[in-house]
Amino acid sequence: MRKNILVLLVTYILLVGCMGGAHGQGHGKGGGLKMKYYQNLCRSVSVEDTVRDIVWSKVSADPAMSAKLLRLHYHDCFVRGCDGSILLDPTQNTTTEKTAGPNRSISGYEVIDEIKTKLEANCPGTVSCADIVALAARDAVSFQFRREMWPVFTGRKDGRVSLASDVGGNLPSANANFTTLLNQFGTKGLNLNDLVTLSGAHTIGISHCTLIARRLYNFTGVGDADPSLDPTYAQTLRNLCPNPINPSTALEMDPNSSLSFDSDYYQALNQHKGLFVSDAALLTNSQSASVAKRLENPKLFFAQFAQSMVKMGAVEVLTGGQGEVRTFCRVINS
């Protein structure tokens, strides 16, 4: 009983801290986000309720949509900040972020479009696509619990620039080592705790054999497997991904738990069953390994994830007179 009370107290402190710390915060360009930003701007419709109702309907029909919308938000925020730039379609003269290699498997765009269409009909020219992405990610994860898993501060504006060339250097890779990951997170104002915690998003969703082929069959160039991978799990993966690799073969990032948002990812990770090199990298640093061990506790994971998602959602945001509110999320305003 005393242990449960302590966990709940820590959860409360973390949530209050992240809510207070995010108000008006943003790394780089931003600031000025607040709770219920649209409350007085859209009196004929509740923006938050509209997003939640559509997202919950989609996740109910397709549970895999939860991971897709969370990933969309993550990939948006790490390139030019949380400005909806990942949503922009390529033009005749420009290849946008969504055309870059790491983003070609991103999906969920049609859900954002549906939400935007409904909000434009009821409160035109007001709700940004960037805010819709942030709210949709939270609601996608929250559907499983039927409660909001973290607060979303709103007031973001949409960016007018989206370049495929920006993606590679900013978006952490599945093959990155710990130093690279920590540096990439650090440039976004995110620390080691955020790195380990946000990696826990791999508790839901799938990947494909192509991303781990080198880990399984040619890790150091002599036909070997990554020695940091549990040998039994490595053999299981080789059975699922025989050579030559079929690029369409899907893999659960969290074995037998890819539709449930939970702390099982950390249990697998600490058994050396993280799917990616970037997962295993978290165990190569003593401090991050310690965090990964603590986050096996689901209540602590949920509390820390809430804090880190609020921080990530404020990365390089555009607010006030910066950016624009797009009429259609896939194109900048004329």
mmCIF file of N, CA and C in Angstrom, residues 167-261:
data_model
loop_
_atom_site.group_PDB
_atom_site.id
_atom_site.type_symbol
_atom_site.label_atom_id
_atom_site.label_comp_id
_atom_site.label_asym_id
_atom_site.label_seq_id
_atom_site.Cartn_x
_atom_site.Cartn_y
_atom_site.Cartn_z
ATOM 1 N N VAL A 167 15.569 15.947 -43.155
ATOM 2 C CA VAL A 167 15.162 14.803 -42.339
ATOM 3 C C VAL A 167 16.343 14.001 -41.819
ATOM 4 N N GLY A 168 17.261 13.645 -42.699
ATOM 5 C CA GLY A 168 18.335 12.728 -42.342
ATOM 6 C C GLY A 168 19.147 13.146 -41.132
ATOM 7 N N GLY A 169 19.530 14.405 -41.052
ATOM 8 C CA GLY A 169 20.383 14.865 -39.969
ATOM 9 C C GLY A 169 19.667 15.122 -38.663
ATOM 10 N N ASN A 170 18.345 15.215 -38.704
ATOM 11 C CA ASN A 170 17.581 15.565 -37.515
ATOM 12 C C ASN A 170 16.828 14.399 -36.885
ATOM 13 N N LEU A 171 16.349 13.488 -37.700
ATOM 14 C CA LEU A 171 15.522 12.395 -37.198
ATOM 15 C C LEU A 171 16.402 11.240 -36.729
ATOM 16 N N PRO A 172 16.331 10.866 -35.463
ATOM 17 C CA PRO A 172 17.150 9.753 -34.971
ATOM 18 C C PRO A 172 16.901 8.468 -35.759
ATOM 19 N N SER A 173 17.976 7.752 -36.017
ATOM 20 C CA SER A 173 17.918 6.537 -36.824
ATOM 21 C C SER A 173 17.821 5.295 -35.954
ATOM 22 N N ALA A 174 17.204 4.270 -36.506
ATOM 23 C CA ALA A 174 17.112 2.982 -35.805
ATOM 24 C C ALA A 174 18.475 2.337 -35.631
ATOM 25 N N ASN A 175 19.477 2.820 -36.367
ATOM 26 C CA ASN A 175 20.822 2.254 -36.285
ATOM 27 C C ASN A 175 21.797 3.155 -35.536
ATOM 28 N N ALA A 176 21.288 4.188 -34.871
ATOM 29 C CA ALA A 176 22.155 5.147 -34.193
ATOM 30 C C ALA A 176 22.707 4.588 -32.886
ATOM 31 N N ASN A 177 23.937 5.029 -32.541
ATOM 32 C CA ASN A 177 24.515 4.648 -31.250
ATOM 33 C C ASN A 177 24.084 5.646 -30.180
ATOM 34 N N PHE A 178 24.474 5.390 -28.943
ATOM 35 C CA PHE A 178 23.989 6.203 -27.835
ATOM 36 C C PHE A 178 24.439 7.658 -27.945
ATOM 37 N N THR A 179 25.689 7.873 -28.289
ATOM 38 C CA THR A 179 26.210 9.241 -28.380
ATOM 39 C C THR A 179 25.448 10.049 -29.416
ATOM 40 N N THR A 180 25.194 9.452 -30.560
ATOM 41 C CA THR A 180 24.445 10.139 -31.616
ATOM 42 C C THR A 180 23.023 10.451 -31.159
ATOM 43 N N LEU A 181 22.383 9.483 -30.537
ATOM 44 C CA LEU A 181 21.019 9.687 -30.061
ATOM 45 C C LEU A 181 20.954 10.821 -29.041
ATOM 46 N N LEU A 182 21.874 10.794 -28.073
ATOM 47 C CA LEU A 182 21.865 11.809 -27.024
ATOM 48 C C LEU A 182 22.102 13.198 -27.614
ATOM 49 N N ASN A 183 23.001 13.289 -28.590
ATOM 50 C CA ASN A 183 23.260 14.572 -29.237
ATOM 51 C C ASN A 183 22.047 15.065 -30.009
ATOM 52 N N GLN A 184 21.380 14.162 -30.742
ATOM 53 C CA GLN A 184 20.210 14.562 -31.518
ATOM 54 C C GLN A 184 19.064 15.006 -30.618
ATOM 55 N N PHE A 185 18.871 14.311 -29.527
ATOM 56 C CA PHE A 185 17.840 14.730 -28.574
ATOM 57 C C PHE A 185 18.239 16.043 -27.917
ATOM 58 N N GLY A 186 19.526 16.178 -27.600
ATOM 59 C CA GLY A 186 20.002 17.389 -26.941
ATOM 60 C C GLY A 186 19.791 18.639 -27.768
ATOM 61 N N THR A 187 19.949 18.538 -29.083
ATOM 62 C CA THR A 187 19.735 19.706 -29.942
ATOM 63 C C THR A 187 18.278 20.147 -29.941
ATOM 64 N N LYS A 188 17.384 19.275 -29.499
ATOM 65 C CA LYS A 188 15.956 19.620 -29.412
ATOM 66 C C LYS A 188 15.550 20.011 -27.989
ATOM 67 N N GLY A 189 16.530 20.144 -27.104
ATOM 68 C CA GLY A 189 16.213 20.503 -25.725
ATOM 69 C C GLY A 189 15.721 19.339 -24.892
ATOM 70 N N LEU A 190 15.988 18.122 -25.359
ATOM 71 C CA LEU A 190 15.553 16.918 -24.661
ATOM 72 C C LEU A 190 16.769 16.232 -24.051
ATOM 73 N N ASN A 191 16.613 15.683 -22.859
ATOM 74 C CA ASN A 191 17.756 15.123 -22.141
ATOM 75 C C ASN A 191 17.756 13.592 -22.159
ATOM 76 N N LEU A 192 18.666 13.028 -21.372
ATOM 77 C CA LEU A 192 18.819 11.569 -21.350
ATOM 78 C C LEU A 192 17.534 10.879 -20.896
ATOM 79 N N ASN A 193 16.884 11.417 -19.874
ATOM 80 C CA ASN A 193 15.621 10.818 -19.423
ATOM 81 C C ASN A 193 14.582 10.825 -20.535
ATOM 82 N N ASP A 194 14.523 11.921 -21.298
ATOM 83 C CA ASP A 194 13.576 12.002 -22.410
ATOM 84 C C ASP A 194 13.913 10.973 -23.491
ATOM 85 N N LEU A 195 15.198 10.812 -23.765
ATOM 86 C CA LEU A 195 15.629 9.836 -24.768
ATOM 87 C C LEU A 195 15.155 8.435 -24.410
ATOM 88 N N VAL A 196 15.415 8.016 -23.178
ATOM 89 C CA VAL A 196 15.045 6.662 -22.770
ATOM 90 C C VAL A 196 13.520 6.521 -22.716
ATOM 91 N N THR A 197 12.871 7.563 -22.223
ATOM 92 C CA THR A 197 11.416 7.499 -22.067
ATOM 93 C C THR A 197 10.702 7.506 -23.409
ATOM 94 N N LEU A 198 11.091 8.388 -24.300
ATOM 95 C CA LEU A 198 10.412 8.472 -25.598
ATOM 96 C C LEU A 198 10.714 7.252 -26.470
ATOM 97 N N SER A 199 11.837 6.587 -26.207
ATOM 98 C CA SER A 199 12.103 5.319 -26.900
ATOM 99 C C SER A 199 11.045 4.292 -26.533
ATOM 100 N N GLY A 200 10.403 4.479 -25.375
ATOM 101 C CA GLY A 200 9.333 3.591 -24.956
ATOM 102 C C GLY A 200 8.115 3.632 -25.851
ATOM 103 N N ALA A 201 8.056 4.618 -26.763
ATOM 104 C CA ALA A 201 6.990 4.632 -27.762
ATOM 105 C C ALA A 201 7.046 3.383 -28.631
ATOM 106 N N HIS A 202 8.200 2.707 -28.636
ATOM 107 C CA HIS A 202 8.336 1.460 -29.395
ATOM 108 C C HIS A 202 7.539 0.319 -28.768
ATOM 109 N N THR A 203 6.841 0.615 -27.685
ATOM 110 C CA THR A 203 5.961 -0.405 -27.097
ATOM 111 C C THR A 203 4.755 -0.689 -27.982
ATOM 112 N N ILE A 204 4.458 0.210 -28.922
ATOM 113 C CA ILE A 204 3.381 -0.035 -29.881
ATOM 114 C C ILE A 204 3.910 0.146 -31.301
ATOM 115 N N GLY A 205 3.320 -0.590 -32.224
ATOM 116 C CA GLY A 205 3.669 -0.421 -33.624
ATOM 117 C C GLY A 205 4.532 -1.535 -34.170
ATOM 118 N N ILE A 206 4.754 -1.459 -35.471
ATOM 119 C CA ILE A 206 5.532 -2.473 -36.181
ATOM 120 C C ILE A 206 6.662 -1.836 -36.967
ATOM 121 N N SER A 207 7.622 -2.660 -37.343
ATOM 122 C CA SER A 207 8.670 -2.248 -38.263
ATOM 123 C C SER A 207 8.774 -3.328 -39.341
ATOM 124 N N HIS A 208 9.871 -3.309 -40.078
ATOM 125 C CA HIS A 208 10.043 -4.294 -41.153
ATOM 126 C C HIS A 208 11.459 -4.866 -41.126
ATOM 127 N N CYS A 209 11.599 -6.039 -41.702
ATOM 128 C CA CYS A 209 12.856 -6.781 -41.629
ATOM 129 C C CYS A 209 14.045 -6.002 -42.183
ATOM 130 N N THR A 210 13.814 -5.141 -43.158
ATOM 131 C CA THR A 210 14.934 -4.420 -43.773
ATOM 132 C C THR A 210 15.706 -3.591 -42.750
ATOM 133 N N LEU A 211 15.032 -3.084 -41.714
ATOM 134 C CA LEU A 211 15.694 -2.221 -40.745
ATOM 135 C C LEU A 211 16.602 -2.984 -39.778
ATOM 136 N N ILE A 212 16.448 -4.294 -39.716
ATOM 137 C CA ILE A 212 17.298 -5.059 -38.802
ATOM 138 C C ILE A 212 18.125 -6.113 -39.528
ATOM 139 N N ALA A 213 18.122 -6.093 -40.859
ATOM 140 C CA ALA A 213 18.847 -7.115 -41.621
ATOM 141 C C ALA A 213 20.323 -7.145 -41.253
ATOM 142 N N ARG A 214 20.957 -5.976 -41.163
ATOM 143 C CA ARG A 214 22.371 -5.924 -40.818
ATOM 144 C C ARG A 214 22.610 -6.477 -39.419
ATOM 145 N N ARG A 215 21.724 -6.190 -38.490
ATOM 146 C CA ARG A 215 21.858 -6.700 -37.113
ATOM 147 C C ARG A 215 21.853 -8.219 -37.085
ATOM 148 N N LEU A 216 21.110 -8.810 -37.981
ATOM 149 C CA LEU A 216 20.928 -10.261 -37.963
ATOM 150 C C LEU A 216 21.977 -11.010 -38.770
ATOM 151 N N TYR A 217 22.457 -10.402 -39.853
ATOM 152 C CA TYR A 217 23.230 -11.191 -40.814
ATOM 153 C C TYR A 217 24.623 -10.656 -41.143
ATOM 154 N N ASN A 218 24.905 -9.387 -40.818
ATOM 155 C CA ASN A 218 26.206 -8.846 -41.247
ATOM 156 C C ASN A 218 26.594 -7.652 -40.391
ATOM 157 N N PHE A 219 26.565 -7.835 -39.077
ATOM 158 C CA PHE A 219 26.692 -6.694 -38.178
ATOM 159 C C PHE A 219 28.055 -6.018 -38.264
ATOM 160 N N THR A 220 29.135 -6.819 -38.345
ATOM 161 C CA THR A 220 30.477 -6.226 -38.447
ATOM 162 C C THR A 220 31.119 -6.492 -39.805
ATOM 163 N N GLY A 221 30.321 -6.960 -40.768
ATOM 164 C CA GLY A 221 30.835 -7.161 -42.118
ATOM 165 C C GLY A 221 31.380 -8.545 -42.389
ATOM 166 N N VAL A 222 31.212 -9.464 -41.421
ATOM 167 C CA VAL A 222 31.743 -10.822 -41.629
ATOM 168 C C VAL A 222 30.637 -11.866 -41.474
ATOM 169 N N GLY A 223 29.395 -11.468 -41.768
ATOM 170 C CA GLY A 223 28.281 -12.401 -41.734
ATOM 171 C C GLY A 223 27.799 -12.763 -40.342
ATOM 172 N N ASP A 224 28.023 -11.868 -39.371
ATOM 173 C CA ASP A 224 27.676 -12.168 -37.987
ATOM 174 C C ASP A 224 26.452 -11.389 -37.528
ATOM 175 N N ALA A 225 25.911 -11.801 -36.380
ATOM 176 C CA ALA A 225 24.793 -11.089 -35.761
ATOM 177 C C ALA A 225 25.322 -10.133 -34.690
ATOM 178 N N ASP A 226 24.529 -9.167 -34.337
ATOM 179 C CA ASP A 226 24.870 -8.226 -33.272
ATOM 180 C C ASP A 226 24.986 -9.003 -31.953
ATOM 181 N N PRO A 227 26.165 -9.015 -31.335
ATOM 182 C CA PRO A 227 26.341 -9.803 -30.113
ATOM 183 C C PRO A 227 25.539 -9.277 -28.921
ATOM 184 N N SER A 228 25.044 -8.028 -29.013
ATOM 185 C CA SER A 228 24.252 -7.485 -27.908
ATOM 186 C C SER A 228 22.814 -8.002 -27.928
ATOM 187 N N LEU A 229 22.429 -8.699 -28.983
ATOM 188 C CA LEU A 229 21.075 -9.217 -29.128
ATOM 189 C C LEU A 229 20.979 -10.599 -28.484
ATOM 190 N N ASP A 230 19.961 -10.807 -27.692
ATOM 191 C CA ASP A 230 19.745 -12.123 -27.077
ATOM 192 C C ASP A 230 19.755 -13.200 -28.163
ATOM 193 N N PRO A 231 20.596 -14.220 -28.035
ATOM 194 C CA PRO A 231 20.759 -15.213 -29.109
ATOM 195 C C PRO A 231 19.456 -15.916 -29.503
ATOM 196 N N THR A 232 18.634 -16.244 -28.529
ATOM 197 C CA THR A 232 17.369 -16.913 -28.845
ATOM 198 C C THR A 232 16.442 -15.980 -29.609
ATOM 199 N N TYR A 233 16.390 -14.724 -29.168
ATOM 200 C CA TYR A 233 15.556 -13.744 -29.866
ATOM 201 C C TYR A 233 16.109 -13.481 -31.267
ATOM 202 N N ALA A 234 17.438 -13.456 -31.396
ATOM 203 C CA ALA A 234 18.054 -13.259 -32.712
ATOM 204 C C ALA A 234 17.637 -14.375 -33.671
ATOM 205 N N GLN A 235 17.611 -15.612 -33.162
ATOM 206 C CA GLN A 235 17.195 -16.727 -34.009
ATOM 207 C C GLN A 235 15.717 -16.621 -34.374
ATOM 208 N N THR A 236 14.900 -16.190 -33.424
ATOM 209 C CA THR A 236 13.473 -15.960 -33.716
ATOM 210 C C THR A 236 13.323 -14.937 -34.828
ATOM 211 N N LEU A 237 14.106 -13.866 -34.763
ATOM 212 C CA LEU A 237 14.033 -12.824 -35.796
ATOM 213 C C LEU A 237 14.534 -13.345 -37.144
ATOM 214 N N ARG A 238 15.570 -14.174 -37.122
ATOM 215 C CA ARG A 238 16.055 -14.752 -38.385
ATOM 216 C C ARG A 238 15.000 -15.667 -39.000
ATOM 217 N N ASN A 239 14.253 -16.372 -38.173
ATOM 218 C CA ASN A 239 13.173 -17.215 -38.689
ATOM 219 C C ASN A 239 12.073 -16.370 -39.330
ATOM 220 N N LEU A 240 11.822 -15.209 -38.738
ATOM 221 C CA LEU A 240 10.806 -14.311 -39.284
ATOM 222 C C LEU A 240 11.318 -13.543 -40.497
ATOM 223 N N CYS A 241 12.632 -13.337 -40.546
ATOM 224 C CA CYS A 241 13.259 -12.532 -41.598
ATOM 225 C C CYS A 241 14.370 -13.316 -42.280
ATOM 226 N N PRO A 242 14.022 -14.391 -42.986
ATOM 227 C CA PRO A 242 15.077 -15.174 -43.646
ATOM 228 C C PRO A 242 15.770 -14.367 -44.748
ATOM 229 N N ASN A 243 17.030 -14.720 -44.987
ATOM 230 C CA ASN A 243 17.808 -14.087 -46.053
ATOM 231 C C ASN A 243 17.572 -14.825 -47.367
ATOM 232 N N PRO A 244 17.327 -14.123 -48.476
ATOM 233 C CA PRO A 244 17.280 -12.669 -48.679
ATOM 234 C C PRO A 244 16.022 -12.058 -48.038
ATOM 235 N N ILE A 245 16.178 -10.846 -47.547
ATOM 236 C CA ILE A 245 15.127 -10.162 -46.801
ATOM 237 C C ILE A 245 13.952 -9.790 -47.697
ATOM 238 N N ASN A 246 12.766 -10.075 -47.206
ATOM 239 C CA ASN A 246 11.543 -9.606 -47.862
ATOM 240 C C ASN A 246 11.173 -8.261 -47.225
ATOM 241 N N PRO A 247 11.266 -7.160 -47.961
ATOM 242 C CA PRO A 247 11.045 -5.838 -47.356
ATOM 243 C C PRO A 247 9.632 -5.610 -46.856
ATOM 244 N N SER A 248 8.696 -6.458 -47.250
ATOM 245 C CA SER A 248 7.306 -6.261 -46.823
ATOM 246 C C SER A 248 6.972 -7.009 -45.529
ATOM 247 N N THR A 249 7.901 -7.839 -45.030
ATOM 248 C CA THR A 249 7.635 -8.602 -43.814
ATOM 249 C C THR A 249 7.639 -7.683 -42.599
ATOM 250 N N ALA A 250 6.549 -7.705 -41.842
ATOM 251 C CA ALA A 250 6.394 -6.829 -40.679
ATOM 252 C C ALA A 250 6.837 -7.527 -39.401
ATOM 253 N N LEU A 251 7.321 -6.729 -38.453
ATOM 254 C CA LEU A 251 7.768 -7.231 -37.157
ATOM 255 C C LEU A 251 7.197 -6.363 -36.048
ATOM 256 N N GLU A 252 6.797 -6.982 -34.950
ATOM 257 C CA GLU A 252 6.374 -6.215 -33.776
ATOM 258 C C GLU A 252 7.602 -5.603 -33.105
ATOM 259 N N MET A 253 7.534 -4.310 -32.803
ATOM 260 C CA MET A 253 8.658 -3.680 -32.103
ATOM 261 C C MET A 253 8.717 -4.127 -30.649
ATOM 262 N N ASP A 254 7.563 -4.425 -30.067
ATOM 263 C CA ASP A 254 7.479 -4.951 -28.708
ATOM 264 C C ASP A 254 6.856 -6.338 -28.822
ATOM 265 N N PRO A 255 7.658 -7.402 -28.732
ATOM 266 C CA PRO A 255 7.167 -8.755 -29.038
ATOM 267 C C PRO A 255 5.892 -9.132 -28.275
ATOM 268 N N ASN A 256 4.884 -9.541 -29.021
ATOM 269 C CA ASN A 256 3.601 -10.012 -28.482
ATOM 270 C C ASN A 256 2.824 -8.938 -27.719
ATOM 271 N N SER A 257 3.178 -7.666 -27.933
ATOM 272 C CA SER A 257 2.518 -6.601 -27.183
ATOM 273 C C SER A 257 2.442 -5.311 -27.995
ATOM 274 N N SER A 258 2.430 -5.414 -29.316
ATOM 275 C CA SER A 258 2.596 -4.230 -30.162
ATOM 276 C C SER A 258 1.338 -3.378 -30.287
ATOM 277 N N LEU A 259 0.213 -3.840 -29.738
ATOM 278 C CA LEU A 259 -1.011 -3.046 -29.778
ATOM 279 C C LEU A 259 -1.370 -2.488 -28.404
ATOM 280 N N SER A 260 -0.547 -2.797 -27.407
ATOM 281 C CA SER A 260 -0.824 -2.366 -26.032
ATOM 282 C C SER A 260 0.249 -1.385 -25.573
ATOM 283 N N PHE A 261 -0.183 -0.178 -25.196
ATOM 284 C CA PHE A 261 0.757 0.809 -24.674
ATOM 285 C C PHE A 261 1.036 0.463 -23.214
#
